[in-house]
CSV table of C-alpha atoms in Angstrom, one decimal:
chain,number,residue,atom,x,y,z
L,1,UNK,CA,237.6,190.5,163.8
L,2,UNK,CA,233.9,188.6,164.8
L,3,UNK,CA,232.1,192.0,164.0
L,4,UNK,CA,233.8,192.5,160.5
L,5,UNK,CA,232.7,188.7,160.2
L,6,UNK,CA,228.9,189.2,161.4
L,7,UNK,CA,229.1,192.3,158.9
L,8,UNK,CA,230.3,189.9,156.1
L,9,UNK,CA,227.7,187.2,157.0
L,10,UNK,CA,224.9,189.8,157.0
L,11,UNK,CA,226.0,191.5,154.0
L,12,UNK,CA,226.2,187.9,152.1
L,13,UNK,CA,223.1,187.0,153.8
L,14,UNK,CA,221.0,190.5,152.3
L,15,UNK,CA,222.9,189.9,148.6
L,16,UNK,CA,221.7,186.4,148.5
L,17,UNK,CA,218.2,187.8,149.7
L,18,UNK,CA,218.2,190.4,147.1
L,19,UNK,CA,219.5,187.5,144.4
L,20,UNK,CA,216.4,185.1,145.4
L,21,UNK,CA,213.8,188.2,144.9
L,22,UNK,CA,214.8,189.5,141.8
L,23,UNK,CA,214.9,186.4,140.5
L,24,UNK,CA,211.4,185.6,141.1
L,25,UNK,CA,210.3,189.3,139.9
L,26,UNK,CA,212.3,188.2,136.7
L,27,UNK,CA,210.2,184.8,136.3
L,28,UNK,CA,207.1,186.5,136.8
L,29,UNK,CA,208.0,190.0,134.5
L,30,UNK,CA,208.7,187.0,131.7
L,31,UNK,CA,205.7,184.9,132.5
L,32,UNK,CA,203.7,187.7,131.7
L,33,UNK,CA,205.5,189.2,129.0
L,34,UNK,CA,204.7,186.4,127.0
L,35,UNK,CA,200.9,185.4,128.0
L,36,UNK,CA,200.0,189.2,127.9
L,37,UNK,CA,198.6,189.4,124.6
L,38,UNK,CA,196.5,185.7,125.2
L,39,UNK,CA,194.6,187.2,128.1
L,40,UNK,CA,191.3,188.0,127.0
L,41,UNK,CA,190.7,190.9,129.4
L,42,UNK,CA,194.1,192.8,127.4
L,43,UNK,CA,192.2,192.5,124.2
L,44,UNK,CA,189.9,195.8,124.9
L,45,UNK,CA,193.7,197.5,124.6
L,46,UNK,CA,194.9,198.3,121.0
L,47,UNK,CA,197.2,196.6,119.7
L,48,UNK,CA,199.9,199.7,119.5
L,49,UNK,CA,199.6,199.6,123.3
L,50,UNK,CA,199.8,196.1,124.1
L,51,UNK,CA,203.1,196.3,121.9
L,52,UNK,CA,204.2,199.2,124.5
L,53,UNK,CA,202.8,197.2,127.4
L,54,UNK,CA,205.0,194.3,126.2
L,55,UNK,CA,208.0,196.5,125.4
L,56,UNK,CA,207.9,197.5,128.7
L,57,UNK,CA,207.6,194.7,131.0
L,58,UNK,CA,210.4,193.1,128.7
L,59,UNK,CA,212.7,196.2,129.9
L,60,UNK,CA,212.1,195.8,133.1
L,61,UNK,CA,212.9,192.3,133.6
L,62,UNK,CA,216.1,192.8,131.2
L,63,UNK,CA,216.9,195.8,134.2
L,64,UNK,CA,216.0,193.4,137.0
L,65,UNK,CA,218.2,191.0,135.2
L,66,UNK,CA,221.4,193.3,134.7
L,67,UNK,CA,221.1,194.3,138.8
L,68,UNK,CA,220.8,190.6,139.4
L,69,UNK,CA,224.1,190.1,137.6
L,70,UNK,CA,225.9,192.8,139.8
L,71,UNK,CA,224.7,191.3,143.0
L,72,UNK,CA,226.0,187.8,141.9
L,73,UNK,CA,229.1,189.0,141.1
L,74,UNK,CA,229.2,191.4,144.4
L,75,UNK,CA,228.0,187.9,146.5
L,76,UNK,CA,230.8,185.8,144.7
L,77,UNK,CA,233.9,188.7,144.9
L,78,UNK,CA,232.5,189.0,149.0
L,79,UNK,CA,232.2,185.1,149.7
L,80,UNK,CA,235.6,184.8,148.0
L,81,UNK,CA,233.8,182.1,145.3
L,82,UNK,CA,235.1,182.3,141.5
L,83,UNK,CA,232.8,184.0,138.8
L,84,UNK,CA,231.8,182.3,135.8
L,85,UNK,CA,233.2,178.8,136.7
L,86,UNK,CA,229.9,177.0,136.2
L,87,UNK,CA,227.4,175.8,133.5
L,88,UNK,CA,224.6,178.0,135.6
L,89,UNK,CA,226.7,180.7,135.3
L,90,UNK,CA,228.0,180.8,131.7
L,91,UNK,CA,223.8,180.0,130.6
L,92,UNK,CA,222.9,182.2,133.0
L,93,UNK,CA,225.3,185.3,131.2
L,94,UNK,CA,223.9,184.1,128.0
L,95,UNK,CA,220.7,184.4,128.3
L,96,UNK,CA,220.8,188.2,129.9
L,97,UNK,CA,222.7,188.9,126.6
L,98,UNK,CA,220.0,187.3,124.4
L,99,UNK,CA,217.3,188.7,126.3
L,100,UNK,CA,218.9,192.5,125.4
L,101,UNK,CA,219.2,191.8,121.9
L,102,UNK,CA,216.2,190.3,121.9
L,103,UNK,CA,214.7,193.2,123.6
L,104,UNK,CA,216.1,195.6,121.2
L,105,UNK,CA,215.1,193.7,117.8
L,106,UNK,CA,211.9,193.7,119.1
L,107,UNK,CA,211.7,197.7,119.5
L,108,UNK,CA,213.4,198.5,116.5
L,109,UNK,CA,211.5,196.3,114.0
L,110,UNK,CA,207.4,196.4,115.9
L,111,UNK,CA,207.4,200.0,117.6
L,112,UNK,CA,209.5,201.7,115.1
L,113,UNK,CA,207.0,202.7,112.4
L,114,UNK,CA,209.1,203.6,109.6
L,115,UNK,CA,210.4,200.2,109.9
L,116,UNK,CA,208.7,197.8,106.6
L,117,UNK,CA,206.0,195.8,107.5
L,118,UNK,CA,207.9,193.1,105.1
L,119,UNK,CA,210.6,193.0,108.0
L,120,UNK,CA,208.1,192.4,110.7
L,121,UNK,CA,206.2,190.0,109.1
L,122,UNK,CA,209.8,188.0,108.1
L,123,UNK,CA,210.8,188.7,111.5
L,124,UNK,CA,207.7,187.7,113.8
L,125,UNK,CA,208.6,184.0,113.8
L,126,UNK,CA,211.9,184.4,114.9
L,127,UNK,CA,210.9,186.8,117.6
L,128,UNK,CA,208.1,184.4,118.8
L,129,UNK,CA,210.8,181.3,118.8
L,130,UNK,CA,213.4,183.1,120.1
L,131,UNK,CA,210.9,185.0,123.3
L,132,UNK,CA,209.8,181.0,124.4
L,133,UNK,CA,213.3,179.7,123.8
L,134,UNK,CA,214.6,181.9,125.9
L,135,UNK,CA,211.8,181.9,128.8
L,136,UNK,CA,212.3,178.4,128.9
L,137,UNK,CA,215.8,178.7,129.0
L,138,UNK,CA,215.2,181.4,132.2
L,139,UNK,CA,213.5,178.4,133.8
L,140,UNK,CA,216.0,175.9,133.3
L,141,UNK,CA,218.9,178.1,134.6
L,142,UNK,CA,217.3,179.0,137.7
L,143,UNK,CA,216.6,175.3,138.1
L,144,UNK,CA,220.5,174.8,138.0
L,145,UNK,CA,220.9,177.4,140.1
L,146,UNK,CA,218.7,176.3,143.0
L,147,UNK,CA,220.1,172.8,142.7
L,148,UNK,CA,223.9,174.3,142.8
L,149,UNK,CA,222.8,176.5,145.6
L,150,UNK,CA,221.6,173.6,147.7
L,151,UNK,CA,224.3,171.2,146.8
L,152,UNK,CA,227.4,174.0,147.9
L,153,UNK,CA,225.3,175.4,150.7
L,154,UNK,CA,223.8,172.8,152.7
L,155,UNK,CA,226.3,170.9,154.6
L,156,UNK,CA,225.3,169.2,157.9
L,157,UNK,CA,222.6,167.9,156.7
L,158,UNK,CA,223.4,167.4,153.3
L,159,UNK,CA,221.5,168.0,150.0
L,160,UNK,CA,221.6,164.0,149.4
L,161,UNK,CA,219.8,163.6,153.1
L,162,UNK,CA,216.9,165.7,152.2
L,163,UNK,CA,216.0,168.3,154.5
L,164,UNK,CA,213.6,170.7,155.0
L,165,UNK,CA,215.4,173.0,152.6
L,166,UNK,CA,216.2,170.4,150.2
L,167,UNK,CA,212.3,169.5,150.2
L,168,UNK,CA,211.4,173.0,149.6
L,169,UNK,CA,213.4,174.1,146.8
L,170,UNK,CA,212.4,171.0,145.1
L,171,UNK,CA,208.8,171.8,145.4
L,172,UNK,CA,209.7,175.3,144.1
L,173,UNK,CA,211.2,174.0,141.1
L,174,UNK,CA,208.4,171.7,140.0
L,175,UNK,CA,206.2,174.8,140.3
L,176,UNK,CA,208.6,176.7,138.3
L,177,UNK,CA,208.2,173.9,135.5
L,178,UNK,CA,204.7,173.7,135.6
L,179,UNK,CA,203.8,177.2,135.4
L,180,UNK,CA,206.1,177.3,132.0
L,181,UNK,CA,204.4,174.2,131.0
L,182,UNK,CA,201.0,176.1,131.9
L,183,UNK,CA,202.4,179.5,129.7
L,184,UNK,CA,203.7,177.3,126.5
L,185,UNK,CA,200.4,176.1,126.5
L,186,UNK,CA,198.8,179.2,126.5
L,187,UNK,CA,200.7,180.6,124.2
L,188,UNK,CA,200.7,177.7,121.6
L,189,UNK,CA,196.8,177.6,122.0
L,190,UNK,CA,194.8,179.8,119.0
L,191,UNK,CA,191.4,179.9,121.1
L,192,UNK,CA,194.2,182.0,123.6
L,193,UNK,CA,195.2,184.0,120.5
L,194,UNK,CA,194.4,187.7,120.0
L,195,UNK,CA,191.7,188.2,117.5
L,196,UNK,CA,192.3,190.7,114.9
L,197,UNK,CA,191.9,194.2,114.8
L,198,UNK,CA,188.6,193.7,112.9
L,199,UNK,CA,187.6,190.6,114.7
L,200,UNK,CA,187.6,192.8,118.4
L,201,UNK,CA,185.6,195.8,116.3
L,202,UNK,CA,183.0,193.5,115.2
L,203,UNK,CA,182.9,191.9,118.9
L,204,UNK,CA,183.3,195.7,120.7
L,205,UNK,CA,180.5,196.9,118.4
L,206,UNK,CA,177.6,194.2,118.5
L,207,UNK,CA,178.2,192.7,121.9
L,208,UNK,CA,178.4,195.8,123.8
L,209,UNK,CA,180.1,195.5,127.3
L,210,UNK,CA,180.1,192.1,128.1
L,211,UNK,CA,182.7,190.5,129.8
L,212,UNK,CA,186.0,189.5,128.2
L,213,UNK,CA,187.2,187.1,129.8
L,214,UNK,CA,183.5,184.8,128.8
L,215,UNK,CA,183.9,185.5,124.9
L,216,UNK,CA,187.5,184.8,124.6
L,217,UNK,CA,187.0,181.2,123.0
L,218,UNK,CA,184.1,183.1,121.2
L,219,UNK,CA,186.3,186.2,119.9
L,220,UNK,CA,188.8,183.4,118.6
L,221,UNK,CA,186.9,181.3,117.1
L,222,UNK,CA,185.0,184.3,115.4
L,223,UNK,CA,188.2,185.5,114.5
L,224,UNK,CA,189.2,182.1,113.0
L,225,UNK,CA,185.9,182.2,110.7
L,226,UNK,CA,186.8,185.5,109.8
L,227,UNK,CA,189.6,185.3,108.6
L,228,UNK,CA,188.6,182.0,106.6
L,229,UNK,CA,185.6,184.3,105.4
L,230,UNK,CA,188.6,186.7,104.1
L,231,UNK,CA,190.3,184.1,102.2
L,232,UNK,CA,187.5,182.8,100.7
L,233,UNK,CA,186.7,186.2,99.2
L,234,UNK,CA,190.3,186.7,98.1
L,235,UNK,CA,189.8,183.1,96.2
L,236,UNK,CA,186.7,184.1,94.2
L,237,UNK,CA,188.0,187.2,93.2
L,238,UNK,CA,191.3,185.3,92.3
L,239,UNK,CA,189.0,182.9,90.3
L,240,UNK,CA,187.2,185.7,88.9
L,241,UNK,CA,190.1,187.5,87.2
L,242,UNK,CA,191.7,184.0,86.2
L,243,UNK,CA,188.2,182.9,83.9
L,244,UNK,CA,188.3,187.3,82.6
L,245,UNK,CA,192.2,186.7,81.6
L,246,UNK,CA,190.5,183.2,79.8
């Protein structure tokens, strides 16, 4: 009977191991996910494989995700604790369902070519919205889920009395809000913003090799006056027809 108990103990121990990790691959999968085409160093890629690059590191976290799930539920149905009970959880379930749908709108309407560029265009917004709503929504489950874990598992002393533990986990979630804070910054920048196709051939072509990550405010803000030399043009021509057709 005490070594099916040590073999219970260990094997809750290892799922609650295996929990913890995948959960912080997941966090850092999504992190990048979303900051990966705001690095200036990604912009000598083309845009076709930053898509894949993206794709892919969204797939990855959505499978890291899906195990995750299964070792919850293996964790709970072994420590004898009800599934799906509590707000983490229900969130939690949620979001792995968003995240595949999202995952899949995302493939079928920007890596699918036959797919009209009318439908990307109408649905880029959305797909922005919905990739930060649901990274911060990542965050703020596993910040319920570190505070549930600590209030159920820490007994003698208690959450309340602040130990060691306590102290730590606390820390970790401040980080874990501050490094979203940090990304929804990057990402709602537009000197972090990928310059255009044309904007990186101009750059690629005149400055040679010089480093990326130095002309990234430069590559924007070129990018910016390009594409306010393009509307300009489209303006005069506008103009142009409109005093013909007079």
């Amino acid at each position: 009977h005490s070594f099916l108990c040590v073999q219970i103990t260990l094997y809750n121990q290892v799922s609650c191991l295996i929990i913890v990790s995948l959960s912080i691959v997941i966090f850092l999968l999504c992190l990048y996910t979303i900051i990966v085409y705001r690095l200036p160093w990604t912009w000598q890629c083309s845009k076709l494989m930053m898509k894949f690059i993206h794709a892919g590191l969204n797939l990855l976290a959505f499978i890291f995700a899906v195990i995750s799930l299964v070792a919850v539920f293996d964790f709970h149905n072994g420590a004898k604790i009800p599934n799906l009970y509590s707000l983490h959880s229900w969130l939690g379930l949620v979001v792995v369902i968003l995240y595949g749908m999202q995952l899949v709108l995302g493939v079928g309407m920007f890596l699918i070519p036959v797919t009209p560029v009318s439908w990307r265009a109408a649905l880029m917004p959305v797909h922005v919205y919905s990739g930060l709503l649901l990274f911060t929504s990542i965050i703020a489950v596993a910040l319920m889920g570190i505070t549930e874990k600590l209030i159920f598992g820490l007994n003698n002393p208690k959450y309340k009395d602040l130990p060691p533990e306590a102290i730590f986990v606390n820390i970790l979630g401040v980080f874990l809000v501050v490094f979203g804070a940090l990304v929804l910054w990057i990402v709602t920048r537009p000197s972090w913003k990928r310059p255009s196709e044309q904007t990186l051939h101009i750059l690629h072509t005149s400055g040679g090799g010089e480093d990326s990550t130095k002309v990234g405010p430069a590559m924007s803000q070129l990018s910016v006056g390009t594409d306010a030399e393009a509307s300009e043009d489209v303006r005069r021509r506008n103009n142009r027809l409109d005093d013909q057709t007079n």
